[in-house]
Short mmCIF file of C-alpha atoms in Angstrom, two decimals:
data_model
loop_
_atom_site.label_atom_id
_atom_site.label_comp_id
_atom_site.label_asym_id
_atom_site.label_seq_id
_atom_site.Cartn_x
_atom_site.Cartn_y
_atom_site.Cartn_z
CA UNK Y 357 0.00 0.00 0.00
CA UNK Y 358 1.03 3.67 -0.79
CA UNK Y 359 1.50 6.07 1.77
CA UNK Y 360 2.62 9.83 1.64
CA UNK Y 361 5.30 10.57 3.50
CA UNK Y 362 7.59 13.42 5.05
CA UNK Y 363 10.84 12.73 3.40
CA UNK Y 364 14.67 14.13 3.95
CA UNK Y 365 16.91 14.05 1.24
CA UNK Y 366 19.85 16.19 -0.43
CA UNK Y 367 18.21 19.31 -2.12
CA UNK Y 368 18.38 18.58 -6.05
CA UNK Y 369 16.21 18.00 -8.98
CA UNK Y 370 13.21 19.94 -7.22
CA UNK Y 371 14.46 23.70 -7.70
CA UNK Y 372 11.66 24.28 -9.95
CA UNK Y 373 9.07 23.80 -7.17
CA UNK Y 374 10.23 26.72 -4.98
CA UNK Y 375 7.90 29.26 -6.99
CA UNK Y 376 7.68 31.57 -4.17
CA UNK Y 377 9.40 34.82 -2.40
CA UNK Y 378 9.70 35.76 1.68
CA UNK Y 379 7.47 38.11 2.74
CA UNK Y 380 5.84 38.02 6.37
CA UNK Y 381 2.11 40.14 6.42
CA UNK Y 382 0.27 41.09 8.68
CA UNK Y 383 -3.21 39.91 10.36
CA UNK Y 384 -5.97 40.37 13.20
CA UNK Y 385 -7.34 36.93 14.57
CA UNK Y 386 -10.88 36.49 14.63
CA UNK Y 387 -13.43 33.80 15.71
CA UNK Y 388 -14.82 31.50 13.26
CA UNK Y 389 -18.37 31.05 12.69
CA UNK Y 390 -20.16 29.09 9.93
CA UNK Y 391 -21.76 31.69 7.86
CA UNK Y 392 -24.51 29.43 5.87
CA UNK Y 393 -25.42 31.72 2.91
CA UNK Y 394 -20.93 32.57 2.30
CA UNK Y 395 -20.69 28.77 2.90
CA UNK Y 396 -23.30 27.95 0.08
CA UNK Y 397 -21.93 30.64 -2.12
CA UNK Y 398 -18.45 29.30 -1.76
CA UNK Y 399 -19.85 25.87 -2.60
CA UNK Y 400 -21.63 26.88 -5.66
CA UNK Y 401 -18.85 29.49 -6.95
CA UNK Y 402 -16.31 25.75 -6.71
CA UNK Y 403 -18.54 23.42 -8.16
CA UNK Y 404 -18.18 26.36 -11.23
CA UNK Y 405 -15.10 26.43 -11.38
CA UNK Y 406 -13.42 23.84 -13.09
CA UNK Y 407 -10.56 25.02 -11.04
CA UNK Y 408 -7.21 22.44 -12.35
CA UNK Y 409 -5.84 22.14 -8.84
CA UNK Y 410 -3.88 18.83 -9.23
CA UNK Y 411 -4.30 17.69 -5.37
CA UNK Y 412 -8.31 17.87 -5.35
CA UNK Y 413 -7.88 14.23 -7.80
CA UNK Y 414 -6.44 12.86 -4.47
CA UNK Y 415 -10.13 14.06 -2.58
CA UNK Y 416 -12.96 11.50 -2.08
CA UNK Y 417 -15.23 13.96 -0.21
CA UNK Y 418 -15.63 17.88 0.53
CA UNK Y 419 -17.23 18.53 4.03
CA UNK Y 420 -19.24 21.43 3.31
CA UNK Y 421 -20.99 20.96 6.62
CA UNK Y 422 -18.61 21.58 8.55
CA UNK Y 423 -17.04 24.72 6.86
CA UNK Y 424 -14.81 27.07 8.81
CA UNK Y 425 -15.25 30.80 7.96
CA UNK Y 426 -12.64 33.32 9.78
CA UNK Y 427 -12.78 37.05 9.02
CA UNK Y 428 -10.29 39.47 9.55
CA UNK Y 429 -7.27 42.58 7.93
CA UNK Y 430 -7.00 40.37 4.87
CA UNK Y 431 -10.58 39.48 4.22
CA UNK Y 432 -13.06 36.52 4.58
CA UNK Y 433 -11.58 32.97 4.44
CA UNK Y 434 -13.85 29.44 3.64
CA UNK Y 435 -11.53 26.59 4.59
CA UNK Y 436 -13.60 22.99 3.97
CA UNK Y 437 -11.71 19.96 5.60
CA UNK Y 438 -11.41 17.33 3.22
CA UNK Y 439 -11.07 13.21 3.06
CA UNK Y 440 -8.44 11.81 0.49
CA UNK Y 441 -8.31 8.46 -0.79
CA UNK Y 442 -7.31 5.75 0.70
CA UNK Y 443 -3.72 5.96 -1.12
CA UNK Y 444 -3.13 8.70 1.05
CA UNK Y 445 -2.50 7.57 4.66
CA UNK Y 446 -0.29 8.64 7.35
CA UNK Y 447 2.78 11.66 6.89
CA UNK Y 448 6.15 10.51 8.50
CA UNK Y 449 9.90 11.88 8.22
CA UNK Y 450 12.77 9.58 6.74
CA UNK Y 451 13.94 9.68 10.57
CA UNK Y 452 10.62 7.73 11.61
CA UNK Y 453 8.80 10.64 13.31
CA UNK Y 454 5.56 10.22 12.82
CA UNK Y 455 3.25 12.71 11.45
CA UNK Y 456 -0.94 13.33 10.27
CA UNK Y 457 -1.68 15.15 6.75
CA UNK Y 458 -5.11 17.29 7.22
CA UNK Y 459 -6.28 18.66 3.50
CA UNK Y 460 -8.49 21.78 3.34
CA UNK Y 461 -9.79 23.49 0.24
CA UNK Y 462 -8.99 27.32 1.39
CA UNK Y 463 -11.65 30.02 -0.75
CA UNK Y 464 -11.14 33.91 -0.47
CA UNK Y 465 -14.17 35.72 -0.58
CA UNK Y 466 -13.01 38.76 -3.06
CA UNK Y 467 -15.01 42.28 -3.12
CA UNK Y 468 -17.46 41.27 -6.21
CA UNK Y 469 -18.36 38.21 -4.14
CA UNK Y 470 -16.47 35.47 -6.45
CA UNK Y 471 -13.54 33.18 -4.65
CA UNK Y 472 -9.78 32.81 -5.25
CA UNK Y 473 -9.28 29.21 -4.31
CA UNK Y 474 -6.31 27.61 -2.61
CA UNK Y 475 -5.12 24.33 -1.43
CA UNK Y 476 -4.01 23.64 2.09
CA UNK Y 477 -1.55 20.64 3.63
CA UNK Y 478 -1.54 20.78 7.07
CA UNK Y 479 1.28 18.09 8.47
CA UNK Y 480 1.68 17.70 12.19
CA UNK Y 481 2.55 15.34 15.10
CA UNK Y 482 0.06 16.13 17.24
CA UNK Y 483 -2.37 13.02 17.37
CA UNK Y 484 -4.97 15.25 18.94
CA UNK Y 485 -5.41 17.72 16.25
CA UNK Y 486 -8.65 17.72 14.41
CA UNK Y 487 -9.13 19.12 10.72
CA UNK Y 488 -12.48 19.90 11.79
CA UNK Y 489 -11.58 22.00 14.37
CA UNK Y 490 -13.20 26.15 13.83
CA UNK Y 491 -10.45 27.49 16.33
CA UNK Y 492 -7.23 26.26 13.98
CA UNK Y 493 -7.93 28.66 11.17
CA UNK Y 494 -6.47 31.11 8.61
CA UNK Y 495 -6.49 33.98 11.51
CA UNK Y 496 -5.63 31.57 14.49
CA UNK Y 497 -2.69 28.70 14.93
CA UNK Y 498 -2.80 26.77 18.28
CA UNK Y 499 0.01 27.31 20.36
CA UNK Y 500 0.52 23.54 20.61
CA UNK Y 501 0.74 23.28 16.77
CA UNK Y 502 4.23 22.06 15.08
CA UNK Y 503 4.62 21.11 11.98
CA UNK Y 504 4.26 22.38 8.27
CA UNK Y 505 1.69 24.40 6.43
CA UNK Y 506 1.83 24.87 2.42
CA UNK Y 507 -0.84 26.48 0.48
CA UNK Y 508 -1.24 26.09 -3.43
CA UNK Y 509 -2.97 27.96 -5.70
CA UNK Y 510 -5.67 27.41 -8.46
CA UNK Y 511 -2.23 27.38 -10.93
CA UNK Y 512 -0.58 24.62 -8.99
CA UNK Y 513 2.12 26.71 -7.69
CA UNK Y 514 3.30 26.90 -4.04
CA UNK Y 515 2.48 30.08 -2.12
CA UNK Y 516 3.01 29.56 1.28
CA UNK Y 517 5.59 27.65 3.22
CA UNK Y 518 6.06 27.97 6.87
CA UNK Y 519 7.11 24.88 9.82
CA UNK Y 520 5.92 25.69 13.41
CA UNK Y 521 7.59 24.89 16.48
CA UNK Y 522 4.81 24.66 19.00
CA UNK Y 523 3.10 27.45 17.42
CA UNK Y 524 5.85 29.50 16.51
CA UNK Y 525 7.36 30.13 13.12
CA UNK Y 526 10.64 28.57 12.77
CA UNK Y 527 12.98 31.00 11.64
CA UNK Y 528 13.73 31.53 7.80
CA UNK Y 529 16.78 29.37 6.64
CA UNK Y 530 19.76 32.20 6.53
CA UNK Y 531 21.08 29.79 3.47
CA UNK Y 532 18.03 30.21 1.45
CA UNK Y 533 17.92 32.66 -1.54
CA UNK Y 534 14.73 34.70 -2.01
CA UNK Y 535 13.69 32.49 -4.50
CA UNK Y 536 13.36 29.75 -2.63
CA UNK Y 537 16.63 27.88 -3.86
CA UNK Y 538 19.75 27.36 -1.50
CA UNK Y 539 23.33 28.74 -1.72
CA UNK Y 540 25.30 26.13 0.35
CA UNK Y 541 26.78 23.27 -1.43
CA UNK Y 542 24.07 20.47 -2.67
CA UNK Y 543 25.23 18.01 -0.58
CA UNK Y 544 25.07 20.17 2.36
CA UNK Y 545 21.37 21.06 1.96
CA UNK Y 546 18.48 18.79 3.81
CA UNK Y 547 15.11 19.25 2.42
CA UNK Y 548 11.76 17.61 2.92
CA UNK Y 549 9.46 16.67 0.37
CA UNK Y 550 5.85 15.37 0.42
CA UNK Y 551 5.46 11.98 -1.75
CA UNK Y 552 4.51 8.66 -2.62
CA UNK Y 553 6.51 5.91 -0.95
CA UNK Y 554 6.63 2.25 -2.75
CA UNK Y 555 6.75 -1.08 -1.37
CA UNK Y 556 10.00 -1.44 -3.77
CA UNK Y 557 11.51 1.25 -1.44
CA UNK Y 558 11.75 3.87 -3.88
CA UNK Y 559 10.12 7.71 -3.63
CA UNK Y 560 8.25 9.85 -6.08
CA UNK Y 561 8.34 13.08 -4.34
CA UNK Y 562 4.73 15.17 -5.16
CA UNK Y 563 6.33 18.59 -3.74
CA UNK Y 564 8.75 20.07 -2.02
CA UNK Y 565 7.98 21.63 1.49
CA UNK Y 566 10.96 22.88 2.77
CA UNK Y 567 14.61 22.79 3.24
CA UNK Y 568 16.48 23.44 7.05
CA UNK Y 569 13.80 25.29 8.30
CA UNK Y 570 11.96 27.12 6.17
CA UNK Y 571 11.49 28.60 2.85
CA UNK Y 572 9.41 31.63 2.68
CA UNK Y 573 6.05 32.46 1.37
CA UNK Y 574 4.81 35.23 -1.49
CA UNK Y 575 2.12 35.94 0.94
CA UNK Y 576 -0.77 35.61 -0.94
CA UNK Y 577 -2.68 34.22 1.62
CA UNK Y 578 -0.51 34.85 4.46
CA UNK Y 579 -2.41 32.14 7.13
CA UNK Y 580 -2.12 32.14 10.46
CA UNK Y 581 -0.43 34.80 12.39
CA UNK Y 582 3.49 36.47 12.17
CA UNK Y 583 4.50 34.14 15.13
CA UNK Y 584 2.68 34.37 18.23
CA UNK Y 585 1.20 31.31 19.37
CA UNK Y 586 -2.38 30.64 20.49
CA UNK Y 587 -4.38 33.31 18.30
CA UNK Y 588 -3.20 36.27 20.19
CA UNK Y 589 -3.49 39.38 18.42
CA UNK Y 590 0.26 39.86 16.12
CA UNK Y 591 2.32 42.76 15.68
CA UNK Y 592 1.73 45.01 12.72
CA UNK Y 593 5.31 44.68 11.27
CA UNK Y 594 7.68 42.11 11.56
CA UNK Y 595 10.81 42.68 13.69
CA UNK Y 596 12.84 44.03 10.73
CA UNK Y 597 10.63 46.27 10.21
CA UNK Y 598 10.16 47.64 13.70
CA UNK Y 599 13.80 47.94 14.41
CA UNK Y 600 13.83 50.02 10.81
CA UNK Y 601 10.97 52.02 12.32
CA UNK Y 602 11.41 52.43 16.19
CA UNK Y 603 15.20 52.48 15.99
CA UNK Y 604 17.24 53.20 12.73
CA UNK Y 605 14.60 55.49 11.68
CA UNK Y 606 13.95 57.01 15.07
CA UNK Y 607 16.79 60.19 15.52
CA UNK Y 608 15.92 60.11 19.36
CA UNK Y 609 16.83 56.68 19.53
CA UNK Y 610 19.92 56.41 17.41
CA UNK Y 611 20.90 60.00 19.29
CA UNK Y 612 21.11 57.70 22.74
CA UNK Y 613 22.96 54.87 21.27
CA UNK Y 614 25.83 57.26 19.89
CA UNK Y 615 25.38 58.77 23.70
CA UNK Y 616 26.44 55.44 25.20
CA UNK Y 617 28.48 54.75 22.94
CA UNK Y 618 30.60 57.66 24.02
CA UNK Y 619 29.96 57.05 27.69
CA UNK Y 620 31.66 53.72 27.15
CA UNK Y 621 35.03 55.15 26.12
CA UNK Y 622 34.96 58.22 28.80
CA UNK Y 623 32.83 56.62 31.83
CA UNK Y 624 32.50 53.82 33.82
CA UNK Y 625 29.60 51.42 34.57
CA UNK Y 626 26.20 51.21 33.13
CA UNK Y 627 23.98 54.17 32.14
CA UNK Y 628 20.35 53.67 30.23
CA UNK Y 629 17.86 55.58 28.65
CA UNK Y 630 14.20 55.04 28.87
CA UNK Y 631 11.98 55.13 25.76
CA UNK Y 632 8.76 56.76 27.42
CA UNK Y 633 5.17 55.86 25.62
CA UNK Y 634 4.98 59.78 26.16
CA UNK Y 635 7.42 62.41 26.13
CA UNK Y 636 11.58 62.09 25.48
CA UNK Y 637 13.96 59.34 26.79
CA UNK Y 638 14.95 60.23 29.98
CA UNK Y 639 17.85 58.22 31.64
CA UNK Y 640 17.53 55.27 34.07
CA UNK Y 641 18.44 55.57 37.39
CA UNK Y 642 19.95 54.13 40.32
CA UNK Y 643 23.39 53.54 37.69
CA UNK Y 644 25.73 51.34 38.68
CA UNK Y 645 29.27 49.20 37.59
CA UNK Y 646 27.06 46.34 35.94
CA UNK Y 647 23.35 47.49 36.12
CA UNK Y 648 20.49 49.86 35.83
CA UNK Y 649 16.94 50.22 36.65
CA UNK Y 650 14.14 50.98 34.15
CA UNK Y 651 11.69 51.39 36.52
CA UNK Y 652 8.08 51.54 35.92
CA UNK Y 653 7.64 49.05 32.71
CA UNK Y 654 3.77 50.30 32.17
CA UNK Y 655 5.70 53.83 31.17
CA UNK Y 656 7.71 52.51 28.14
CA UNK Y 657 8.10 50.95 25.05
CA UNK Y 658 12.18 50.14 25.42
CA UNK Y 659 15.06 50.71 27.10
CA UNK Y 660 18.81 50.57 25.66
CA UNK Y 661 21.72 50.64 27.92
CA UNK Y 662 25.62 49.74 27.74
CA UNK Y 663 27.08 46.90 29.02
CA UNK Y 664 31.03 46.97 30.48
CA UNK Y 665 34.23 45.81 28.99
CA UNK Y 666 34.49 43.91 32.53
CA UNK Y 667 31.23 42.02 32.23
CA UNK Y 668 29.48 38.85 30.07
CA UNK Y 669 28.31 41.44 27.69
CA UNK Y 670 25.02 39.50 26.10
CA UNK Y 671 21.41 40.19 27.70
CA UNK Y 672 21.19 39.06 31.28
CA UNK Y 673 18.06 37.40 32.63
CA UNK Y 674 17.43 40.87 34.38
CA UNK Y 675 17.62 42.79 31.12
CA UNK Y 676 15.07 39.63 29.36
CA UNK Y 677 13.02 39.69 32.26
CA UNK Y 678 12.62 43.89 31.74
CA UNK Y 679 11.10 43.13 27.97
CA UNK Y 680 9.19 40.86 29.30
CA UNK Y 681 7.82 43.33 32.03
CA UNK Y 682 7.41 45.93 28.93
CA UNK Y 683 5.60 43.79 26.49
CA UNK Y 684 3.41 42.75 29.59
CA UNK Y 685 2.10 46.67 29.45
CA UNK Y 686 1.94 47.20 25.31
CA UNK Y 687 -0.37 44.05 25.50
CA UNK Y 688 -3.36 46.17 24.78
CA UNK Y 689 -2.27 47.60 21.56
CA UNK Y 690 0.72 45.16 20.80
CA UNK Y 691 3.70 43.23 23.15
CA UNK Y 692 5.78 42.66 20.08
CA UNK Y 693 6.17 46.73 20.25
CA UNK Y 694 8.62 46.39 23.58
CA UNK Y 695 12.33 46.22 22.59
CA UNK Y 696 15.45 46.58 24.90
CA UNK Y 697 18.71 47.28 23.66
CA UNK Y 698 22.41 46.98 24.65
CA UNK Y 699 25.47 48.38 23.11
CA UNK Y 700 28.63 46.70 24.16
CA UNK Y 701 32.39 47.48 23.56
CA UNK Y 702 33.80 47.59 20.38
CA UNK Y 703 30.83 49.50 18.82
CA UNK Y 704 28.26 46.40 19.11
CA UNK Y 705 24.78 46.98 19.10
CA UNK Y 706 21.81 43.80 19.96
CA UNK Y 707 18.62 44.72 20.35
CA UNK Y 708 16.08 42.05 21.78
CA UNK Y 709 12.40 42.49 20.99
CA UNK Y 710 9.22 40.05 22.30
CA UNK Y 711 7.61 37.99 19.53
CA UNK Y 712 4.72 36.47 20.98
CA UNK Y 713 1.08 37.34 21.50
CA UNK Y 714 -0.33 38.03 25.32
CA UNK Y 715 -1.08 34.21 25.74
CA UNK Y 716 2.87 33.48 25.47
CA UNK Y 717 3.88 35.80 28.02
CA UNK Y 718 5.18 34.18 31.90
CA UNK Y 719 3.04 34.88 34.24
CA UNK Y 720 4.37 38.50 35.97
CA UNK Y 721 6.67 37.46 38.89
CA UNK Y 722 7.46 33.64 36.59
CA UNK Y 723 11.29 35.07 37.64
CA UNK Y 724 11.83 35.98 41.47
CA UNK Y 725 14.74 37.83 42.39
CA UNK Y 726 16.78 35.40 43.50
CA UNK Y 727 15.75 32.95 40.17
CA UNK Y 728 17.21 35.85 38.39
CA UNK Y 729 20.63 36.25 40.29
CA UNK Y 730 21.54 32.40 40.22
CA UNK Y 731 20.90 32.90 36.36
CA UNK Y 732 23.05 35.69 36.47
CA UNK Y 733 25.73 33.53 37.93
CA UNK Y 734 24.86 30.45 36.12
CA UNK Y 735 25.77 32.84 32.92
CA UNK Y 736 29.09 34.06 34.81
CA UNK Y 737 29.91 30.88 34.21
CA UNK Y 738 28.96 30.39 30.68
CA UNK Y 739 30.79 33.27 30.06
CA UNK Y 740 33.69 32.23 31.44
CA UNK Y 741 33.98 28.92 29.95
CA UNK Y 742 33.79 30.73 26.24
CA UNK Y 743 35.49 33.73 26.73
CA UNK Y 744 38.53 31.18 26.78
CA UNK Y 745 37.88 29.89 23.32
CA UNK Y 746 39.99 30.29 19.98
CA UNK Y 747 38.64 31.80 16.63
CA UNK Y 748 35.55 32.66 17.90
CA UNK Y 749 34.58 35.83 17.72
CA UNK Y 750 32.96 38.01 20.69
CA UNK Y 751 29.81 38.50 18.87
CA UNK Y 752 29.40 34.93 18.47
CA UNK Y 753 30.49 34.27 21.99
CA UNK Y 754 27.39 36.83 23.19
CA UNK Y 755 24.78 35.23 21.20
CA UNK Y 756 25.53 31.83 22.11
CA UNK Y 757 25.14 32.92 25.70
CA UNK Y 758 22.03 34.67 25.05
CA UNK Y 759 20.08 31.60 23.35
CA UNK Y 760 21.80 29.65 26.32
CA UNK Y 761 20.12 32.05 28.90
CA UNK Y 762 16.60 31.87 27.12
CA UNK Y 763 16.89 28.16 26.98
CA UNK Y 764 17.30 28.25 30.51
CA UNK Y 765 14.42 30.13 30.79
CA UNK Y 766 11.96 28.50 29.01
CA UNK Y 767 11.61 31.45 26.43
CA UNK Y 768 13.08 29.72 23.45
CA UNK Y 769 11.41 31.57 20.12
CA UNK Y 770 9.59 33.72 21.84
CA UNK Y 771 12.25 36.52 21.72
CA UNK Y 772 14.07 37.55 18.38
CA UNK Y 773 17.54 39.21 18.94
CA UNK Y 774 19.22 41.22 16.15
CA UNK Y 775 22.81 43.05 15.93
CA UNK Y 776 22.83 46.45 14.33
CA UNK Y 777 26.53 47.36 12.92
CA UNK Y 778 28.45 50.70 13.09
CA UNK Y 779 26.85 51.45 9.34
CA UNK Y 780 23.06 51.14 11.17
CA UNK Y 781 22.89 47.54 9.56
CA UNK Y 782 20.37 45.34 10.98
CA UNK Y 783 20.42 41.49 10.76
CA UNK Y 784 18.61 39.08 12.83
CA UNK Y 785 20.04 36.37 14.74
CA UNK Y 786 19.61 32.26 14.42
CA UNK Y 787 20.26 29.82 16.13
CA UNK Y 788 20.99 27.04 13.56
CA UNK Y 789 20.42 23.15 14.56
CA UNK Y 790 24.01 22.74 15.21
CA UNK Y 791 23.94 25.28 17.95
CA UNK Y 792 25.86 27.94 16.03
CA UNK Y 793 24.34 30.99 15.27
CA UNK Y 794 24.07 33.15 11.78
CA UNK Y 795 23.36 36.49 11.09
CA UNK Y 796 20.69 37.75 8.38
CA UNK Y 797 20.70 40.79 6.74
CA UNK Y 798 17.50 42.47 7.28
CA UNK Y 799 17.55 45.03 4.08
#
């Protein structure tokens, strides 16, 4: 018997299937409710369409019944769970993991009432997740949910790749072109393909859904939301973006960071400056040889301060635990807006912003006082142990310890870190499989 499967394998003859740019929009989650009369519309406006989608020859029923309309920024979305034959069965990976395929016919109600019409894969582990569930929808993923989601359209071409991690979008492969295809070495490259598995052990791959990581999407539809797991409401720009906008484009901001900049080569110890929701930065107080306060979080939107020659120089669980605290109080119009910055000697620049909805956020006091010193120390340590090591680089050395720290935490993808260079560069930070890290340009 057939079955389609998950499947690794060296990226190759399937170049031609990566029809599709990066591009991360934006979205407002919604509840779902079955509008009858958009439902029947949708129905009749498909069975018109002679639409050539090659996957709907694979479909042995449409469940029309149980039809899951979302409505939100980017319109009003039909999504109709489908049953494939029987030659379709269960998804795994070439390692043996073992995963479910859910099929949805996705329809976009456009202005003059007619329907662009899609085709949705859902692939995950989770053995409770139900195709026919309303709350997993194009303005909603459940925080729970890992796995992959590919859209194609009515001209067979892939429009939307993304893998989860526990609701969370994995982070875009830094070796992947914009087009899709990869610039390390073939035989370095691990993709994974959706296909038909023989009993004579070979594979006829249908498509390709990714390759280490992730692979982008045109946007066109963007489903589910920029990152935040659970629904919540998502930021309006993605983090690029924002640091383009709140800091490199912001001459208060970038007015600070030359400011501490300078105070690093004249003074000593830490000085900040508060970003206030109202009004001009003012600085922190209550300075000192390795920290400042920010005090009231419900008053700000970031903070940036300098770190000393003399200390571990990446984010401590203090200066983590202060976004946090910040994102906490931009929850009503958007946590993803709270950033905190550091500048560090030898003119580096990281800037850590939140990337989760409300429902990802620790509880306030998750992190006592004391929880934060011993993983202040416990980082001393880290510190210490790499500061010792050849050919590698200080920057590396810093983020290391900072994915370390949120690891430790229990914050891992929830918070995006980026390094802005001496030219005002931004690039984002990764943390490949191996445990290195790489930096992206941002634009």
């Amino acid at each position: 018997m057939m079955k389609i499967l998950l499947r690794k394998g060296i990226f190759a003859s399937l170049l031609l299937l990566l029809l599709f740019g990066c591009r991360q929009d934006d979205f407002h989650n919604t509840a779902g409710n079955n509008n009858t009369r958009l439902v029947s519309d949708a129905r009749s406006f498909f069975q018109k369409s002679n639409t050539k989608i090659a996957m709907l020859s694979y479909v042995s029923s449409y469940n029309w019944d149980g039809a899951i309309v979302s409505t939100g920024a980017d319109g009003t979305y039909v999504e109709i769970p489908l049953e494939v034959t029987s030659k379709l069965g269960t998804v795994e990976s070439s390692s043996g993991e073992s995963f479910s395929a859910f099929h949805r016919l996705l329809m976009k109600q456009k202005d003059n009432g007619d329907f662009e019409i899609f085709y949705l894969v859902l692939a995950s582990a989770d053995k409770k997740f139900r195709n026919t569930d309303k709350r997993f929808n194009f303005y909603s993923i459940s925080q729970r949910f890992s796995g992959q989601i590919i859209i194609i359209d009515s001209q067979n071409k892939k429009v939307f790749a993304r893998y989860y991690d526990e609701g969370f979008r994995r982070p875009d492969n830094p070796h992947n072109n914009n087009d899709g295809t990869s610039n390390q070495a073939p035989d370095t490259v691990t993709c994974t393909y959706l296909g038909w598995a023989y009993e004579d052990g070979t594979f006829e791959p249908i498509m390709l859904m990714y390759c280490s990581g992730n692979e982008g999407d045109t946007g066109t539809p963007n489903y589910g939301n920029t990152g935040s797991g659970g629904g919540g409401t998502p930021g309006t720009k993605t983090p690029c973006e924002k640091t383009k906008t709140k800091i490199i484009g912001n001459p208060k901001v970038l007015e600070k960071i030359k400011d501490l900049k300078d105070f690093i080569k004249t003074g000593t110890g830490e000085k900040g400056w508060k970003f206030n929701k109202t009004g001009d930065p003012t600085v922190t107080a209550n300075n000192a040889a390795h920290s400042v306060e920010f005090g009231d979080p419900s008053l700000l939107n970031g903070g940036y301060h300098n770190h000393t020659a003399l200390g571990a120089q990446t984010f401590s669980s203090n200066d983590i635990n202060t976004l946090l605290d910040i994102a906490r109080y931009n929850g009503a119009s958007d946590p993803t807006n709270a950033f905190l910055g550091v500048v560090i000697p030898g003119d580096m620049n990281y800037v850590i912003q939140f990337n989760g909805g409300m429902a990802d956020l620790p509880a306030y006091g998750s992190f006592t006082p004391q929880q934060l010193k011993d993983l202040n120390d416990w980082q001393w340590d880290q510190y210490l142990e790499l500061v010792t090591k050849p050919n590698m680089t200080m920057d590396k050395k810093i983020e290391l310890m900072f994915f370390a720290t949120l690891a430790k935490m229990g914050l891992q993808n929830k918070i995006t870190l980026q390094k802005i260079d001496s030219n005002n560069k931004v690039y984002t930070v990764n943390k490949n499989p191996d445990g290195s890290t790489t930096a992206v340009p941002c634009y």
